[in-house]
């Protein structure tokens, strides 16, 4: 199974379109969205081409292909207009023998992990900082941000296929990789 992970769209129709173009080009089986879909929140500047209503329409078109967790900028009112569930604090994805816990990062994060076994994988968004590292008891991943990257990074998403986690920019460049 091939998964694409993306986080922190923050209502940018420009980057939502880029993300969905990448998803189609990658031919992934599922798109896992790690929260903060529609709004930018008080700490972020407006993203490029901020248009939450247009993002709603695009995401609703691919609702059958999404696994989504709630971000700190996502609210119950968002669930009223989105045709797929977004209110879970985390989801569990089985990838062969690997268990992946996907969360936004504001509730569950490296300081407050969900219930995981040794060598499980934890992926989050929220910080807008990409990461891929094997730690003592688990693997930590973050695809970065689709629309408002931080730390000098470019807008990114990630792909997991055949045990290789690859963080990529929208121009096709591989920013970071980790064999799981």
mmCIF file of C-alpha atoms in Angstrom:
data_model
loop_
_atom_site.group_PDB
_atom_site.id
_atom_site.type_symbol
_atom_site.label_atom_id
_atom_site.label_comp_id
_atom_site.label_asym_id
_atom_site.label_seq_id
_atom_site.Cartn_x
_atom_site.Cartn_y
_atom_site.Cartn_z
ATOM 1 C CA UNK A 1 0.000 0.000 0.000
ATOM 2 C CA UNK A 2 1.245 3.472 -0.832
ATOM 3 C CA UNK A 3 0.337 6.343 1.492
ATOM 4 C CA UNK A 4 0.748 10.066 0.982
ATOM 5 C CA UNK A 5 0.872 12.244 4.104
ATOM 6 C CA UNK A 6 0.184 15.982 4.159
ATOM 7 C CA UNK A 7 -0.437 18.496 6.909
ATOM 8 C CA UNK A 8 -1.402 22.091 7.520
ATOM 9 C CA UNK A 9 -3.216 23.181 4.359
ATOM 10 C CA UNK A 10 -4.635 26.113 6.349
ATOM 11 C CA UNK A 11 -7.248 27.032 3.728
ATOM 12 C CA UNK A 12 -4.818 27.593 0.839
ATOM 13 C CA UNK A 13 -6.535 26.597 -2.396
ATOM 14 C CA UNK A 14 -3.208 27.063 -4.199
ATOM 15 C CA UNK A 15 -1.449 24.456 -2.054
ATOM 16 C CA UNK A 16 -4.500 22.210 -1.792
ATOM 17 C CA UNK A 17 -4.477 21.943 -5.596
ATOM 18 C CA UNK A 18 -0.707 21.271 -5.577
ATOM 19 C CA UNK A 19 -1.201 18.598 -2.912
ATOM 20 C CA UNK A 20 -3.973 16.851 -4.862
ATOM 21 C CA UNK A 21 -1.926 17.044 -8.089
ATOM 22 C CA UNK A 22 0.974 15.405 -6.237
ATOM 23 C CA UNK A 23 -1.372 12.769 -4.801
ATOM 24 C CA UNK A 24 -2.589 11.857 -8.281
ATOM 25 C CA UNK A 25 0.945 11.880 -9.708
ATOM 26 C CA UNK A 26 2.191 9.666 -6.856
ATOM 27 C CA UNK A 27 -0.679 7.221 -7.481
ATOM 28 C CA UNK A 28 -0.979 6.683 -3.725
ATOM 29 C CA UNK A 29 -3.736 4.456 -2.369
ATOM 30 C CA UNK A 30 -4.677 6.852 0.444
ATOM 31 C CA UNK A 31 -4.094 10.474 1.359
ATOM 32 C CA UNK A 32 -3.586 10.951 5.094
ATOM 33 C CA UNK A 33 -4.277 14.541 6.187
ATOM 34 C CA UNK A 34 -2.750 15.479 9.525
ATOM 35 C CA UNK A 35 -5.083 18.349 10.389
ATOM 36 C CA UNK A 36 -5.417 22.121 10.063
ATOM 37 C CA UNK A 37 -7.362 21.910 6.837
ATOM 38 C CA UNK A 38 -9.316 25.156 6.505
ATOM 39 C CA UNK A 39 -8.119 27.925 8.814
ATOM 40 C CA UNK A 40 -4.782 29.583 9.454
ATOM 41 C CA UNK A 41 -5.151 30.327 13.177
ATOM 42 C CA UNK A 42 -3.987 33.453 15.032
ATOM 43 C CA UNK A 43 -0.265 32.596 14.959
ATOM 44 C CA UNK A 44 0.080 32.138 11.200
ATOM 45 C CA UNK A 45 -0.044 34.610 8.353
ATOM 46 C CA UNK A 46 -2.644 34.023 5.670
ATOM 47 C CA UNK A 47 -1.377 31.362 3.277
ATOM 48 C CA UNK A 48 -1.157 31.901 -0.467
ATOM 49 C CA UNK A 49 -4.623 32.077 -2.083
ATOM 50 C CA UNK A 50 -6.552 31.649 1.164
ATOM 51 C CA UNK A 51 -9.972 30.268 0.166
ATOM 52 C CA UNK A 52 -11.374 27.757 2.699
ATOM 53 C CA UNK A 53 -14.662 27.271 0.814
ATOM 54 C CA UNK A 54 -12.759 26.200 -2.289
ATOM 55 C CA UNK A 55 -10.614 23.831 -0.205
ATOM 56 C CA UNK A 56 -13.813 22.291 1.182
ATOM 57 C CA UNK A 57 -15.083 21.585 -2.331
ATOM 58 C CA UNK A 58 -11.808 20.002 -3.495
ATOM 59 C CA UNK A 59 -11.408 17.791 -0.435
ATOM 60 C CA UNK A 60 -15.050 16.658 -0.539
ATOM 61 C CA UNK A 61 -14.425 15.434 -4.112
ATOM 62 C CA UNK A 62 -11.840 12.913 -2.831
ATOM 63 C CA UNK A 63 -13.536 12.018 0.474
ATOM 64 C CA UNK A 64 -13.348 8.255 -0.171
ATOM 65 C CA UNK A 65 -9.546 8.417 -0.404
ATOM 66 C CA UNK A 66 -8.859 10.294 2.832
ATOM 67 C CA UNK A 67 -7.835 9.415 6.363
ATOM 68 C CA UNK A 68 -7.980 12.623 8.430
ATOM 69 C CA UNK A 69 -7.191 13.673 11.995
ATOM 70 C CA UNK A 70 -8.209 16.893 13.748
ATOM 71 C CA UNK A 71 -5.790 19.779 13.982
ATOM 72 C CA UNK A 72 -5.841 22.578 16.536
ATOM 73 C CA UNK A 73 -7.354 24.917 13.913
ATOM 74 C CA UNK A 74 -10.111 22.416 13.008
ATOM 75 C CA UNK A 75 -13.498 22.723 14.717
ATOM 76 C CA UNK A 76 -16.893 21.059 14.847
ATOM 77 C CA UNK A 77 -18.243 23.685 12.467
ATOM 78 C CA UNK A 78 -15.714 22.448 9.885
ATOM 79 C CA UNK A 79 -17.109 18.941 10.246
ATOM 80 C CA UNK A 80 -20.512 20.313 9.244
ATOM 81 C CA UNK A 81 -19.247 21.193 5.749
ATOM 82 C CA UNK A 82 -16.735 18.394 5.190
ATOM 83 C CA UNK A 83 -18.173 15.078 4.016
ATOM 84 C CA UNK A 84 -15.556 12.915 5.766
ATOM 85 C CA UNK A 85 -14.650 12.542 9.444
ATOM 86 C CA UNK A 86 -12.059 14.994 10.812
ATOM 87 C CA UNK A 87 -12.601 15.000 14.581
ATOM 88 C CA UNK A 88 -10.358 12.110 15.720
ATOM 89 C CA UNK A 89 -7.253 13.027 17.714
ATOM 90 C CA UNK A 90 -5.349 10.208 16.042
ATOM 91 C CA UNK A 91 -5.809 7.316 13.664
ATOM 92 C CA UNK A 92 -4.056 3.984 13.462
ATOM 93 C CA UNK A 93 -2.786 2.758 10.111
ATOM 94 C CA UNK A 94 -1.508 -0.759 9.621
ATOM 95 C CA UNK A 95 1.193 -0.923 6.971
ATOM 96 C CA UNK A 96 2.159 -4.573 6.752
ATOM 97 C CA UNK A 97 3.719 -5.389 10.120
ATOM 98 C CA UNK A 98 4.151 -1.705 11.007
ATOM 99 C CA UNK A 99 1.712 0.227 13.175
ATOM 100 C CA UNK A 100 1.545 3.929 12.368
ATOM 101 C CA UNK A 101 -0.086 6.399 14.735
ATOM 102 C CA UNK A 102 -1.053 9.536 12.844
ATOM 103 C CA UNK A 103 -1.956 12.693 14.764
ATOM 104 C CA UNK A 104 -1.838 16.428 14.262
ATOM 105 C CA UNK A 105 0.528 17.027 17.150
ATOM 106 C CA UNK A 106 -1.336 19.407 19.431
ATOM 107 C CA UNK A 107 -2.784 16.643 21.634
ATOM 108 C CA UNK A 108 -0.494 13.705 20.918
ATOM 109 C CA UNK A 109 3.140 14.535 20.191
ATOM 110 C CA UNK A 110 6.657 13.543 21.225
ATOM 111 C CA UNK A 111 5.995 14.763 24.766
ATOM 112 C CA UNK A 112 2.627 12.977 24.984
ATOM 113 C CA UNK A 113 2.574 9.887 22.780
ATOM 114 C CA UNK A 114 -0.519 7.786 22.154
ATOM 115 C CA UNK A 115 -0.384 4.197 23.454
ATOM 116 C CA UNK A 116 2.366 2.698 21.326
ATOM 117 C CA UNK A 117 4.521 -0.410 21.418
ATOM 118 C CA UNK A 118 8.283 -0.359 20.932
ATOM 119 C CA UNK A 119 9.247 0.220 17.283
ATOM 120 C CA UNK A 120 5.859 1.687 16.286
ATOM 121 C CA UNK A 121 5.781 4.781 14.088
ATOM 122 C CA UNK A 122 4.406 8.164 15.148
ATOM 123 C CA UNK A 123 3.659 10.800 12.505
ATOM 124 C CA UNK A 124 2.393 14.283 13.196
ATOM 125 C CA UNK A 125 2.083 17.715 11.596
ATOM 126 C CA UNK A 126 1.404 20.864 13.645
ATOM 127 C CA UNK A 127 4.965 22.214 13.954
ATOM 128 C CA UNK A 128 5.342 22.824 10.202
ATOM 129 C CA UNK A 129 8.839 21.328 10.568
ATOM 130 C CA UNK A 130 9.672 18.194 8.600
ATOM 131 C CA UNK A 131 11.292 15.242 10.387
ATOM 132 C CA UNK A 132 12.208 11.610 9.791
ATOM 133 C CA UNK A 133 14.231 9.916 12.503
ATOM 134 C CA UNK A 134 14.501 6.602 14.295
ATOM 135 C CA UNK A 135 14.523 7.121 18.037
ATOM 136 C CA UNK A 136 15.232 4.639 20.812
ATOM 137 C CA UNK A 137 11.674 3.257 21.115
ATOM 138 C CA UNK A 138 9.840 4.509 18.026
ATOM 139 C CA UNK A 139 10.201 6.263 14.695
ATOM 140 C CA UNK A 140 9.181 9.931 14.510
ATOM 141 C CA UNK A 141 7.937 11.444 11.256
ATOM 142 C CA UNK A 142 6.555 14.818 10.181
ATOM 143 C CA UNK A 143 5.834 15.606 6.506
ATOM 144 C CA UNK A 144 6.265 19.349 7.110
ATOM 145 C CA UNK A 145 3.634 21.811 5.958
ATOM 146 C CA UNK A 146 1.840 21.987 2.641
ATOM 147 C CA UNK A 147 1.204 25.746 2.817
ATOM 148 C CA UNK A 148 3.102 27.454 5.657
ATOM 149 C CA UNK A 149 6.460 25.712 6.125
ATOM 150 C CA UNK A 150 8.735 26.845 8.933
ATOM 151 C CA UNK A 151 12.424 26.527 9.712
ATOM 152 C CA UNK A 152 13.497 27.599 6.235
ATOM 153 C CA UNK A 153 11.801 24.578 4.633
ATOM 154 C CA UNK A 154 9.880 24.502 1.368
ATOM 155 C CA UNK A 155 6.234 23.328 1.188
ATOM 156 C CA UNK A 156 6.319 19.521 1.488
ATOM 157 C CA UNK A 157 4.353 16.301 1.724
ATOM 158 C CA UNK A 158 5.532 12.735 2.305
ATOM 159 C CA UNK A 159 5.100 9.325 0.739
ATOM 160 C CA UNK A 160 5.429 5.935 2.381
ATOM 161 C CA UNK A 161 5.923 3.012 0.025
ATOM 162 C CA UNK A 162 7.685 -0.311 0.556
ATOM 163 C CA UNK A 163 9.109 0.863 3.876
ATOM 164 C CA UNK A 164 10.662 4.047 2.487
ATOM 165 C CA UNK A 165 9.394 7.329 3.953
ATOM 166 C CA UNK A 166 10.204 10.178 1.582
ATOM 167 C CA UNK A 167 9.538 13.872 2.205
ATOM 168 C CA UNK A 168 9.113 15.710 -1.096
ATOM 169 C CA UNK A 169 8.636 19.202 -2.435
ATOM 170 C CA UNK A 170 6.029 19.959 -5.071
ATOM 171 C CA UNK A 171 8.680 20.272 -7.772
ATOM 172 C CA UNK A 172 9.570 16.611 -7.265
ATOM 173 C CA UNK A 173 12.682 17.128 -5.153
ATOM 174 C CA UNK A 174 13.327 14.667 -2.340
ATOM 175 C CA UNK A 175 14.037 16.670 0.805
ATOM 176 C CA UNK A 176 14.586 13.792 3.241
ATOM 177 C CA UNK A 177 14.239 10.002 3.269
ATOM 178 C CA UNK A 178 14.219 7.313 5.914
ATOM 179 C CA UNK A 179 14.086 3.547 5.460
ATOM 180 C CA UNK A 180 11.683 2.247 8.120
#
